[in-house]
PDB file of N, CA, C and O in Angstrom:
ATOM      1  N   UNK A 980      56.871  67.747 146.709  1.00 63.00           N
ATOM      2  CA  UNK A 980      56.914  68.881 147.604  1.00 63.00           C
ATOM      3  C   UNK A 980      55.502  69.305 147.986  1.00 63.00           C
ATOM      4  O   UNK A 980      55.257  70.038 148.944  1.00 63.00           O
ATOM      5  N   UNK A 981      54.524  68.749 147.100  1.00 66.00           N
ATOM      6  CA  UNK A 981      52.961  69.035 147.292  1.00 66.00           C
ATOM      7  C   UNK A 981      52.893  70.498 147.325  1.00 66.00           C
ATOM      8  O   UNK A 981      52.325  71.102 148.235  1.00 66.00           O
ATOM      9  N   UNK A 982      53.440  71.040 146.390  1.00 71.00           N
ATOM     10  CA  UNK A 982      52.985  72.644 146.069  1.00 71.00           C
ATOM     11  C   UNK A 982      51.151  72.720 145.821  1.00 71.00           C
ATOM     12  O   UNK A 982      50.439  72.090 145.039  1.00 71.00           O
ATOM     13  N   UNK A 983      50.947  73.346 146.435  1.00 73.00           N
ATOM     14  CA  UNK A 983      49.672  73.510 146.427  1.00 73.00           C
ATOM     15  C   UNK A 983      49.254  74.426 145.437  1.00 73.00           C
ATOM     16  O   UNK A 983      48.056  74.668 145.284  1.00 73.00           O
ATOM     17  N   UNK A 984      50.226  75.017 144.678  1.00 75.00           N
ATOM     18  CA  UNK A 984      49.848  75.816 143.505  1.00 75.00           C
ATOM     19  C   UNK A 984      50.171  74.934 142.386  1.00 75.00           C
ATOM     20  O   UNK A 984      49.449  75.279 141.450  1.00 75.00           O
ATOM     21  N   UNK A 985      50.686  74.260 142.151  1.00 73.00           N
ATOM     22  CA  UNK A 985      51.290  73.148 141.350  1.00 73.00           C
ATOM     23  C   UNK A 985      49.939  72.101 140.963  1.00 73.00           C
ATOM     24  O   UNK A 985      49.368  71.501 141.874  1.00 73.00           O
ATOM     25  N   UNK A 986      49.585  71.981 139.797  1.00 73.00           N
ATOM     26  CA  UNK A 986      49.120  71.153 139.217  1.00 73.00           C
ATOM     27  C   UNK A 986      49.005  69.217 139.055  1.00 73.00           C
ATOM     28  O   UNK A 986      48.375  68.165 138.951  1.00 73.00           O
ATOM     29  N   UNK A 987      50.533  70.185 139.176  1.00 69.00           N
ATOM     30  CA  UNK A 987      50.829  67.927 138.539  1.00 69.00           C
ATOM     31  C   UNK A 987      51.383  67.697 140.184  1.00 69.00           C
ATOM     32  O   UNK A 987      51.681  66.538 140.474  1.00 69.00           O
ATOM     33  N   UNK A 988      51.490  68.479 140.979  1.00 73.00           N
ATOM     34  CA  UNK A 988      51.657  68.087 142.627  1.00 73.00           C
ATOM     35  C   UNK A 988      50.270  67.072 143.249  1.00 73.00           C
ATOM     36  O   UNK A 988      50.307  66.199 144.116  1.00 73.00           O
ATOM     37  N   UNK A 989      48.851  67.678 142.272  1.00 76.00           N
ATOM     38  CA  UNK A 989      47.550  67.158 143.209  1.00 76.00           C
ATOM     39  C   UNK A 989      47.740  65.625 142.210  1.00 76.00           C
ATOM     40  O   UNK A 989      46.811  64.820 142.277  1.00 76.00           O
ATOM     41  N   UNK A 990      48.542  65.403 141.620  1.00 77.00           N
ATOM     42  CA  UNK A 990      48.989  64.005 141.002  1.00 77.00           C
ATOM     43  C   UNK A 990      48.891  62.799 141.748  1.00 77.00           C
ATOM     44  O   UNK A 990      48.296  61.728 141.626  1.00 77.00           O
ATOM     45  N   UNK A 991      49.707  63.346 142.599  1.00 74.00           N
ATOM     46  CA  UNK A 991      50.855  62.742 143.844  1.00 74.00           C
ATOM     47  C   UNK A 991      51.812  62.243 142.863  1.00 74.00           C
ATOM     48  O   UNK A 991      51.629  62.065 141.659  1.00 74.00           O
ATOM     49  N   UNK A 992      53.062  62.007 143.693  1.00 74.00           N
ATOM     50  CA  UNK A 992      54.597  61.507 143.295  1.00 74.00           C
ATOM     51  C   UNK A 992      54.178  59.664 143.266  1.00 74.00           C
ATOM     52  O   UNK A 992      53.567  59.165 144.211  1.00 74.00           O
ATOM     53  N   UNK A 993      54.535  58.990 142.279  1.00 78.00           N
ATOM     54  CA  UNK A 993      54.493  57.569 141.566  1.00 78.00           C
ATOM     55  C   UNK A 993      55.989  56.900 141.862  1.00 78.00           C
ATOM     56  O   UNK A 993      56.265  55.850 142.441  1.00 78.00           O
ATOM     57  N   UNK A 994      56.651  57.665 141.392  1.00 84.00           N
ATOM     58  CA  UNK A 994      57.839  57.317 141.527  1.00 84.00           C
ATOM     59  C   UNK A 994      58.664  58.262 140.890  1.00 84.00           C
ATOM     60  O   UNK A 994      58.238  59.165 140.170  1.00 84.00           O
ATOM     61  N   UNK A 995      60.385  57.957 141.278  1.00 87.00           N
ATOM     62  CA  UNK A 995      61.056  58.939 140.603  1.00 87.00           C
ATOM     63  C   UNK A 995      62.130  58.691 139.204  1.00 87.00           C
ATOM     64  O   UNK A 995      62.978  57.898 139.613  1.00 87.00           O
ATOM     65  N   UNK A 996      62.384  58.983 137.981  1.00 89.00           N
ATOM     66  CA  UNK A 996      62.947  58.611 137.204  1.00 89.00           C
ATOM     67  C   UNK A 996      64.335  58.394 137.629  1.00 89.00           C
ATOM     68  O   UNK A 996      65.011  59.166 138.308  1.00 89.00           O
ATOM     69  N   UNK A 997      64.756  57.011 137.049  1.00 93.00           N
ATOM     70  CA  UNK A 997      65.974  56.501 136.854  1.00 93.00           C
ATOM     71  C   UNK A 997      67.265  57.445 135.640  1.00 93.00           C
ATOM     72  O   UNK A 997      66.932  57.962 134.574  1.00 93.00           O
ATOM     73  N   UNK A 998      68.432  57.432 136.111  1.00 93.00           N
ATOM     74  CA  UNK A 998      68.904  58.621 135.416  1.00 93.00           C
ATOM     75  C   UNK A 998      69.388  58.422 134.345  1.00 93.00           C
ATOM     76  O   UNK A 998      70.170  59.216 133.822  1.00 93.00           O
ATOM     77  N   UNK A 999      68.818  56.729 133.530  1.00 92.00           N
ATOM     78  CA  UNK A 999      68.779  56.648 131.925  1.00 92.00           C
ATOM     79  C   UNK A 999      67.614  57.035 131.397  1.00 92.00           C
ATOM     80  O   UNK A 999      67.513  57.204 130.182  1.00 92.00           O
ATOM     81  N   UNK A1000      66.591  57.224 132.234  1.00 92.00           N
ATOM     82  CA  UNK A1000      65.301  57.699 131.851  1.00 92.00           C
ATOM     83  C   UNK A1000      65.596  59.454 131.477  1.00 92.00           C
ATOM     84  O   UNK A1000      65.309  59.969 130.397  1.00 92.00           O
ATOM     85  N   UNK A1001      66.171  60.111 132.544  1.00 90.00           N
ATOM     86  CA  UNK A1001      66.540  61.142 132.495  1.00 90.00           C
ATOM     87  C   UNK A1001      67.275  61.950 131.245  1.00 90.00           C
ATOM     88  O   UNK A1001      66.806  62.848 130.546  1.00 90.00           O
ATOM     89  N   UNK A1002      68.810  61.222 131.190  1.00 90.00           N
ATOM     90  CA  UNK A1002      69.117  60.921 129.719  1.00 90.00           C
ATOM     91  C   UNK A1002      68.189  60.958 128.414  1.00 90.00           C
ATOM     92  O   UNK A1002      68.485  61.608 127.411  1.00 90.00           O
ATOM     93  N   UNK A1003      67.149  60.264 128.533  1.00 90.00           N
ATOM     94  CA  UNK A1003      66.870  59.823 127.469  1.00 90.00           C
ATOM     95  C   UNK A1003      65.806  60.897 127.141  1.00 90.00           C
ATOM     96  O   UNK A1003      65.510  61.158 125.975  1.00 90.00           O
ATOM     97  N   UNK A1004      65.253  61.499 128.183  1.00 87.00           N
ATOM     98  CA  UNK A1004      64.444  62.768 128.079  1.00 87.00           C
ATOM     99  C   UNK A1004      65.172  63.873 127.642  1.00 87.00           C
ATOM    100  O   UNK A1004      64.579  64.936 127.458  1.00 87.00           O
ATOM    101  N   UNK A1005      66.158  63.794 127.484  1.00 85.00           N
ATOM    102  CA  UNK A1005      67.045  65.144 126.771  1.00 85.00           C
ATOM    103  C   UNK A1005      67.827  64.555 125.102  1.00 85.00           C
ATOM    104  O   UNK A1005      68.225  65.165 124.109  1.00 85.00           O
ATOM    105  N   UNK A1006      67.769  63.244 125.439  1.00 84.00           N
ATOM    106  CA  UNK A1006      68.255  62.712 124.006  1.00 84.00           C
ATOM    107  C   UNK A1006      67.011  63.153 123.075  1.00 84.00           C
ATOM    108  O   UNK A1006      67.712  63.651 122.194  1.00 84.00           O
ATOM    109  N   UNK A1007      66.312  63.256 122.825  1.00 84.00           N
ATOM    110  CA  UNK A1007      64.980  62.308 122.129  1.00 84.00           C
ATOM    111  C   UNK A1007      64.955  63.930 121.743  1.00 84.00           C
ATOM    112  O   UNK A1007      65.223  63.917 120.541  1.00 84.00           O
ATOM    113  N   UNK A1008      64.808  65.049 122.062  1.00 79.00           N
ATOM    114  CA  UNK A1008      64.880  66.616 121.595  1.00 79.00           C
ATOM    115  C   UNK A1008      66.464  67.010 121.270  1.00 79.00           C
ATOM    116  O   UNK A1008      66.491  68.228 121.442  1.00 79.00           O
ATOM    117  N   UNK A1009      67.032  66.824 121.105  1.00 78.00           N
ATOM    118  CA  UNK A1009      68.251  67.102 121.407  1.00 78.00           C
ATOM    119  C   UNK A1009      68.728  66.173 119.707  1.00 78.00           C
ATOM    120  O   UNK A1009      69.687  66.579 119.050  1.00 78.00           O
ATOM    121  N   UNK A1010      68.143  65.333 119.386  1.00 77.00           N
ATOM    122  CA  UNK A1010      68.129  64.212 118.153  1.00 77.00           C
ATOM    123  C   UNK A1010      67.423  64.978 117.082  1.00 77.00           C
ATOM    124  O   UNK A1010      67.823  65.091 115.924  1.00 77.00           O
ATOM    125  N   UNK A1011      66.001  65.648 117.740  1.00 78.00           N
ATOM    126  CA  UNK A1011      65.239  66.023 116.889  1.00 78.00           C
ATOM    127  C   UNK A1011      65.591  67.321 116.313  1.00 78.00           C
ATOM    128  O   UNK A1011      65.278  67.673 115.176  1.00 78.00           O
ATOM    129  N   UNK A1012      66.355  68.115 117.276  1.00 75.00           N
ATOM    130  CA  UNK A1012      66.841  69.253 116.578  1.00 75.00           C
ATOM    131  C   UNK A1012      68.621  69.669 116.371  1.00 75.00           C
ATOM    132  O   UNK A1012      69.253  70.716 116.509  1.00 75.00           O
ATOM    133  N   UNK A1013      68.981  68.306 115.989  1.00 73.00           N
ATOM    134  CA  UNK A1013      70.615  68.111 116.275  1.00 73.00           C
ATOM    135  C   UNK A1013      70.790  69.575 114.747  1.00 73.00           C
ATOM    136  O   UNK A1013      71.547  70.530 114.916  1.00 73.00           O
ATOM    137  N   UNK A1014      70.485  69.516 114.270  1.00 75.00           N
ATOM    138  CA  UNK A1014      70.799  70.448 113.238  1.00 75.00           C
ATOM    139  C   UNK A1014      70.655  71.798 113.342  1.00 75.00           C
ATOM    140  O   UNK A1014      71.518  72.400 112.704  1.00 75.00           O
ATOM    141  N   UNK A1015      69.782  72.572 113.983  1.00 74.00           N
ATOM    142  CA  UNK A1015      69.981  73.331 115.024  1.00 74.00           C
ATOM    143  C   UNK A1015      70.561  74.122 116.118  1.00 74.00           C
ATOM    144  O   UNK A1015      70.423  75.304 116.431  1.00 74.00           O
ATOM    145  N   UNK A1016      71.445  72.880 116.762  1.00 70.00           N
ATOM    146  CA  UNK A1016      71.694  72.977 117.999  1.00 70.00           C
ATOM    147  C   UNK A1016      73.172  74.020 118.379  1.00 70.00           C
ATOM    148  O   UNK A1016      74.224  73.392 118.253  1.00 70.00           O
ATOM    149  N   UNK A1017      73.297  75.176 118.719  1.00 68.00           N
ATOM    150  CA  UNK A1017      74.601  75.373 118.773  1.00 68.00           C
ATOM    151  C   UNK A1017      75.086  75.051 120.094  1.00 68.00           C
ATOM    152  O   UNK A1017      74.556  74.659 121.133  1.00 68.00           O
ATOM    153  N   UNK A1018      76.569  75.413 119.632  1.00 63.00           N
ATOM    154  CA  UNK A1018      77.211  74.539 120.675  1.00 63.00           C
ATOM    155  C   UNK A1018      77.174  74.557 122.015  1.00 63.00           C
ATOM    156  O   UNK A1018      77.951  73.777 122.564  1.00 63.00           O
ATOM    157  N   UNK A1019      76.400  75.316 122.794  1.00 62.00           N
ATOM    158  CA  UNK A1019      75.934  75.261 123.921  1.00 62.00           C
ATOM    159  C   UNK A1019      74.147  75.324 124.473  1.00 62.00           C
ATOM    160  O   UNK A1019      73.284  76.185 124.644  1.00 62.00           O
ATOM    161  N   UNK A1020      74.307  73.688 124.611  1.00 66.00           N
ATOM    162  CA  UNK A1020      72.735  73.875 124.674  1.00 66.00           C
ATOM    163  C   UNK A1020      72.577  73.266 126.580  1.00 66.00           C
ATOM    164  O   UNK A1020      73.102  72.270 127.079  1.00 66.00           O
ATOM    165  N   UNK A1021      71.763  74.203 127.183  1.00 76.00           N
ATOM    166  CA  UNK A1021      71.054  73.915 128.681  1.00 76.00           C
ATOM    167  C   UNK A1021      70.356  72.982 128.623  1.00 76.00           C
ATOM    168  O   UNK A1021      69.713  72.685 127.616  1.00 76.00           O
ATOM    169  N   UNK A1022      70.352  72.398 129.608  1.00 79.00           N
ATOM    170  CA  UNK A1022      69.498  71.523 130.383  1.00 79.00           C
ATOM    171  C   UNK A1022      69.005  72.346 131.796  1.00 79.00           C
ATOM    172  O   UNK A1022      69.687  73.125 132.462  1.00 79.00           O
ATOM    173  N   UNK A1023      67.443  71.869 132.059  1.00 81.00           N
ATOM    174  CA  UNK A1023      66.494  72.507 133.123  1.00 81.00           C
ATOM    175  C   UNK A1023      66.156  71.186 133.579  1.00 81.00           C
ATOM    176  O   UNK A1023      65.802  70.314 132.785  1.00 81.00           O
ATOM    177  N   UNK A1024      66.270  70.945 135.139  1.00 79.00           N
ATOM    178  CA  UNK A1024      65.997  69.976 135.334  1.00 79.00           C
ATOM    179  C   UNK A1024      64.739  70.611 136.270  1.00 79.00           C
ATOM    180  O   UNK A1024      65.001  71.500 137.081  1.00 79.00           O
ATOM    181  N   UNK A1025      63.439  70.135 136.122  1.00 75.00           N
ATOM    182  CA  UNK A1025      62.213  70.490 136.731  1.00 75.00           C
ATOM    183  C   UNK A1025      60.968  69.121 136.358  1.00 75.00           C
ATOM    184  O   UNK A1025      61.089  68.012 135.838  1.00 75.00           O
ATOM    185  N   UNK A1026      59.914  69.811 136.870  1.00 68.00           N
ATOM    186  CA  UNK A1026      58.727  68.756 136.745  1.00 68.00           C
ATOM    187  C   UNK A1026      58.016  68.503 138.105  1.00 68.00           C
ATOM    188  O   UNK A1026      58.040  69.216 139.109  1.00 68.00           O
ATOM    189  N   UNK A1027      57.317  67.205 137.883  1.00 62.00           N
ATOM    190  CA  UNK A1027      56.869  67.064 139.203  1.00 62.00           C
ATOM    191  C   UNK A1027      57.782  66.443 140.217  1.00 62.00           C
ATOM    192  O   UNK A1027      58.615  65.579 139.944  1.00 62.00           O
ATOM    193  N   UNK A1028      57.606  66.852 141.187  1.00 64.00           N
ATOM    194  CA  UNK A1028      58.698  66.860 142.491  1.00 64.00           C
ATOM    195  C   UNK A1028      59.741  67.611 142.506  1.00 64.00           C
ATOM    196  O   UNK A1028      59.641  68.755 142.063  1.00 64.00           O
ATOM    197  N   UNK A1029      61.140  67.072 143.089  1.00 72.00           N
ATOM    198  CA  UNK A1029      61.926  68.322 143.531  1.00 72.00           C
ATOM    199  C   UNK A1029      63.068  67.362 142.809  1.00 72.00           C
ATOM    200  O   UNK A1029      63.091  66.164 143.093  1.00 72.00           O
ATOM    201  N   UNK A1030      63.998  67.913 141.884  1.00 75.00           N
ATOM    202  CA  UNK A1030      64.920  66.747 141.293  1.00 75.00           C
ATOM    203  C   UNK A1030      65.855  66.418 142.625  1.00 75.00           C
ATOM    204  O   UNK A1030      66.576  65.420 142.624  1.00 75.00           O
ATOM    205  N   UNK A1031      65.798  67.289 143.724  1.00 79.00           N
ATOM    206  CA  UNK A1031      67.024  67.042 144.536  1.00 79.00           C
ATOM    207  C   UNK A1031      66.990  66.131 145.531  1.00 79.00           C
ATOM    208  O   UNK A1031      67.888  65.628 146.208  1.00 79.00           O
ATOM    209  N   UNK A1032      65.683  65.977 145.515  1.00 83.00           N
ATOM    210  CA  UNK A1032      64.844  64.583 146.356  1.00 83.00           C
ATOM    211  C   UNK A1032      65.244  63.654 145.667  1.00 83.00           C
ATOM    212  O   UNK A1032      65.055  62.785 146.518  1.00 83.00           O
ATOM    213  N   UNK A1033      65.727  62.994 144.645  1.00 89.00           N
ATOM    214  CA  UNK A1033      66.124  62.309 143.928  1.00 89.00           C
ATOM    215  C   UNK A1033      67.721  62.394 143.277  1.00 89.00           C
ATOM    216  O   UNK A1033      68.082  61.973 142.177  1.00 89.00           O
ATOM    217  N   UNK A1034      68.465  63.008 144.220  1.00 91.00           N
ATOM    218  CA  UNK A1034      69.829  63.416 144.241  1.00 91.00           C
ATOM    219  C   UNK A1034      70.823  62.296 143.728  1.00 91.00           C
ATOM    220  O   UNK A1034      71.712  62.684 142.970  1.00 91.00           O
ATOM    221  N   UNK A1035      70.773  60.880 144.069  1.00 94.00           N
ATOM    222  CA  UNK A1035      71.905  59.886 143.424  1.00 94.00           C
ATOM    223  C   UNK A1035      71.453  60.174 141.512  1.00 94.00           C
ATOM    224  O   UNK A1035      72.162  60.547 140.577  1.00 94.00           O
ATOM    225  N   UNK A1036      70.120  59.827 141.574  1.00 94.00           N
ATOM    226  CA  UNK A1036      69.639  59.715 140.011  1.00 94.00           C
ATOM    227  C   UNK A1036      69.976  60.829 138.993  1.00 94.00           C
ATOM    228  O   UNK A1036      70.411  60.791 137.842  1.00 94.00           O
ATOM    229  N   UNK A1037      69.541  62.063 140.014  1.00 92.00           N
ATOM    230  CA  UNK A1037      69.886  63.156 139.275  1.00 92.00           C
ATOM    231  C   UNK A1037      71.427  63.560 138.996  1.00 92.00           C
ATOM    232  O   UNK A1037      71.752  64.285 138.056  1.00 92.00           O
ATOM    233  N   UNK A1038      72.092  63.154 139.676  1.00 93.00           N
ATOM    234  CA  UNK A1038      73.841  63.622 139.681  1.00 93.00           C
ATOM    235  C   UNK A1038      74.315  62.765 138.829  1.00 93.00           C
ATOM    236  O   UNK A1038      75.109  63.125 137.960  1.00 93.00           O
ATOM    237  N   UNK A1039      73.861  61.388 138.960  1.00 94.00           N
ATOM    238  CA  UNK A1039      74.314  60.035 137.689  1.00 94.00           C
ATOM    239  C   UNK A1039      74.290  60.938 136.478  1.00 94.00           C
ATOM    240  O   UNK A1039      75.219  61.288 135.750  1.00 94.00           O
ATOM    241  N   UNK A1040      73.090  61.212 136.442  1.00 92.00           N
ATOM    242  CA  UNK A1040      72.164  61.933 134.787  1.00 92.00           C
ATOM    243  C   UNK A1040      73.020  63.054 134.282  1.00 92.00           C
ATOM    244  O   UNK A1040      73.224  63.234 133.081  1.00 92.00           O
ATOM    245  N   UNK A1041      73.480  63.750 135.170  1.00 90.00           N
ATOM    246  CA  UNK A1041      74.207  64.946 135.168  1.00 90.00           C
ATOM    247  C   UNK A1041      75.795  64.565 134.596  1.00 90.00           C
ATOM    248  O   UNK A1041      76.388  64.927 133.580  1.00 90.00           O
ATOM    249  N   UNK A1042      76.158  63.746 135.629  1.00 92.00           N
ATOM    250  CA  UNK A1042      77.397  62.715 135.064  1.00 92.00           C
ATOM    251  C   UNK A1042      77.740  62.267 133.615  1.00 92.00           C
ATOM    252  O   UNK A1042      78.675  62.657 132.916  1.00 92.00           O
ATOM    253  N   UNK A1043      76.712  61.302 133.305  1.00 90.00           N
ATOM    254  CA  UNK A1043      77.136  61.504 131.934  1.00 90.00           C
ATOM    255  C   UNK A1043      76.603  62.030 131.013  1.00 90.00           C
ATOM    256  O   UNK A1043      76.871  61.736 129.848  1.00 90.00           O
ATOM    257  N   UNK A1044      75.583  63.079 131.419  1.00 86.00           N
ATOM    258  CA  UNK A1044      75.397  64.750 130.397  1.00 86.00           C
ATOM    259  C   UNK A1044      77.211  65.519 129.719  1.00 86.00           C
ATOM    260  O   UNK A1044      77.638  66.098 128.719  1.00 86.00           O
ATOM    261  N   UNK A1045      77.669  65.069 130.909  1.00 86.00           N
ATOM    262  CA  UNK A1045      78.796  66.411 131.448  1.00 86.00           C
ATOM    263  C   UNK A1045      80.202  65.794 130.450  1.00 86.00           C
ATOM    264  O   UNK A1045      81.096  66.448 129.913  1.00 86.00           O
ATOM    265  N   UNK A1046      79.962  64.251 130.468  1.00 85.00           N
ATOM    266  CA  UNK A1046      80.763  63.765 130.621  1.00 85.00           C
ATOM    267  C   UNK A1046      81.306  63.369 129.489  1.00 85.00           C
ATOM    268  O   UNK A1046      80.676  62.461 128.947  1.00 85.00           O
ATOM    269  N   UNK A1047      82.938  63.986 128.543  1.00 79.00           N
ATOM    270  CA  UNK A1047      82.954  63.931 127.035  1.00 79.00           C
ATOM    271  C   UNK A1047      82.543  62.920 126.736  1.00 79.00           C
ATOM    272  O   UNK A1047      81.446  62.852 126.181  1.00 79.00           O
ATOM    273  N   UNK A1048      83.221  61.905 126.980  1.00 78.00           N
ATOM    274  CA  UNK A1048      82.753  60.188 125.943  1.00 78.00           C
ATOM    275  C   UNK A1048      81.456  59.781 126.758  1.00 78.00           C
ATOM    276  O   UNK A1048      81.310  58.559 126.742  1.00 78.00           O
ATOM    277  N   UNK A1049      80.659  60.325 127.331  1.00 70.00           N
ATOM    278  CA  UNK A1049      79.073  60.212 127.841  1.00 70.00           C
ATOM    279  C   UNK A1049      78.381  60.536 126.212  1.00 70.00           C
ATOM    280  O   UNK A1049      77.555  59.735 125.776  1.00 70.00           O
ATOM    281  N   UNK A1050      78.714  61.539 125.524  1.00 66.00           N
ATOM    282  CA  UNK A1050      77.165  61.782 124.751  1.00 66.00           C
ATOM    283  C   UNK A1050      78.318  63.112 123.576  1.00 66.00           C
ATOM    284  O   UNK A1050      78.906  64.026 124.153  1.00 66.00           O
ATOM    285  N   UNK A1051      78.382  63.023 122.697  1.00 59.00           N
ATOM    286  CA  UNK A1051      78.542  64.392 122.044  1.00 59.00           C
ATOM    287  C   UNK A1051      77.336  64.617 120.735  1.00 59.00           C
ATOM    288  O   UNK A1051      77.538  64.346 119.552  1.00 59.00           O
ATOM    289  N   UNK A1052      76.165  65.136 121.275  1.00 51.00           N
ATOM    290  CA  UNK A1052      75.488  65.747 120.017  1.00 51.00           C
ATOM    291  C   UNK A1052      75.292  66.042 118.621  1.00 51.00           C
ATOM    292  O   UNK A1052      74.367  65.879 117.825  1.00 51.00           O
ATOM    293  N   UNK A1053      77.292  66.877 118.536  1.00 53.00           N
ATOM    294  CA  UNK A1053      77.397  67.198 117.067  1.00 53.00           C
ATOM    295  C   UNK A1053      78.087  66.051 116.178  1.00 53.00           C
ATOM    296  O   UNK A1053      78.176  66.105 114.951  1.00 53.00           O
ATOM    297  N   UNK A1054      78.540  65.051 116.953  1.00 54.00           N
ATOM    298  CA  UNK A1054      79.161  63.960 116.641  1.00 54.00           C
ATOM    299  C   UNK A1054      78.068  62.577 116.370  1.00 54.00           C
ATOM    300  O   UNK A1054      78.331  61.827 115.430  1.00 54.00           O
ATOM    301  N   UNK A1055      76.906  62.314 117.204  1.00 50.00           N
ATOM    302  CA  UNK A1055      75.908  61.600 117.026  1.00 50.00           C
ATOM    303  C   UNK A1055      76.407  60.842 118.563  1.00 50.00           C
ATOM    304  O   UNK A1055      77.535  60.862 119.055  1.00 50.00           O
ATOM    305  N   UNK A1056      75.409  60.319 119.000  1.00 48.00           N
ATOM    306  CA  UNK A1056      75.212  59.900 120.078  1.00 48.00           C
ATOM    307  C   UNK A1056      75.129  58.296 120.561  1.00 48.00           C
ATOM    308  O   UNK A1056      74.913  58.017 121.741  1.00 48.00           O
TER     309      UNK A1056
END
């Protein structure tokens, strides 16, 4: 979006994550504090660029976030 207040904008955009990459950025915390975790935990999808510019990847990611036999946390993953 080249926010000009934005930091990681004067970066420039490389490319955009694939939505097992995505996944796997919420697994990897989500592992680390499974003991923790009650039963409703958010996801923020942000960073550099706009996730919606990247709309197939991001909705996949979302997909099987959402999705029961996608992922259950308290069960192991």
């Amino acid at each position: 979006m080249d926010c000009h207040f934005c930091l990681t904008a004067q970066l420039g955009l490389r490319r955009n994550l694939s939505a097992g990459e995505m996944v796997g950025q919420v697994l990897v915390p989500l592992e680390d504090q499974r003991a923790h975790l009650v039963p409703q935990t958010n996801v923020v999808l942000m960073g550099q660029g706009e996730p919606l510019l990247n709309y197939e990847a991001v909705m996949a990611a979302l997909r099987i976030m959402l999705d029961p036999e996608g992922w259950d946390y308290r069960r192991g993953m």
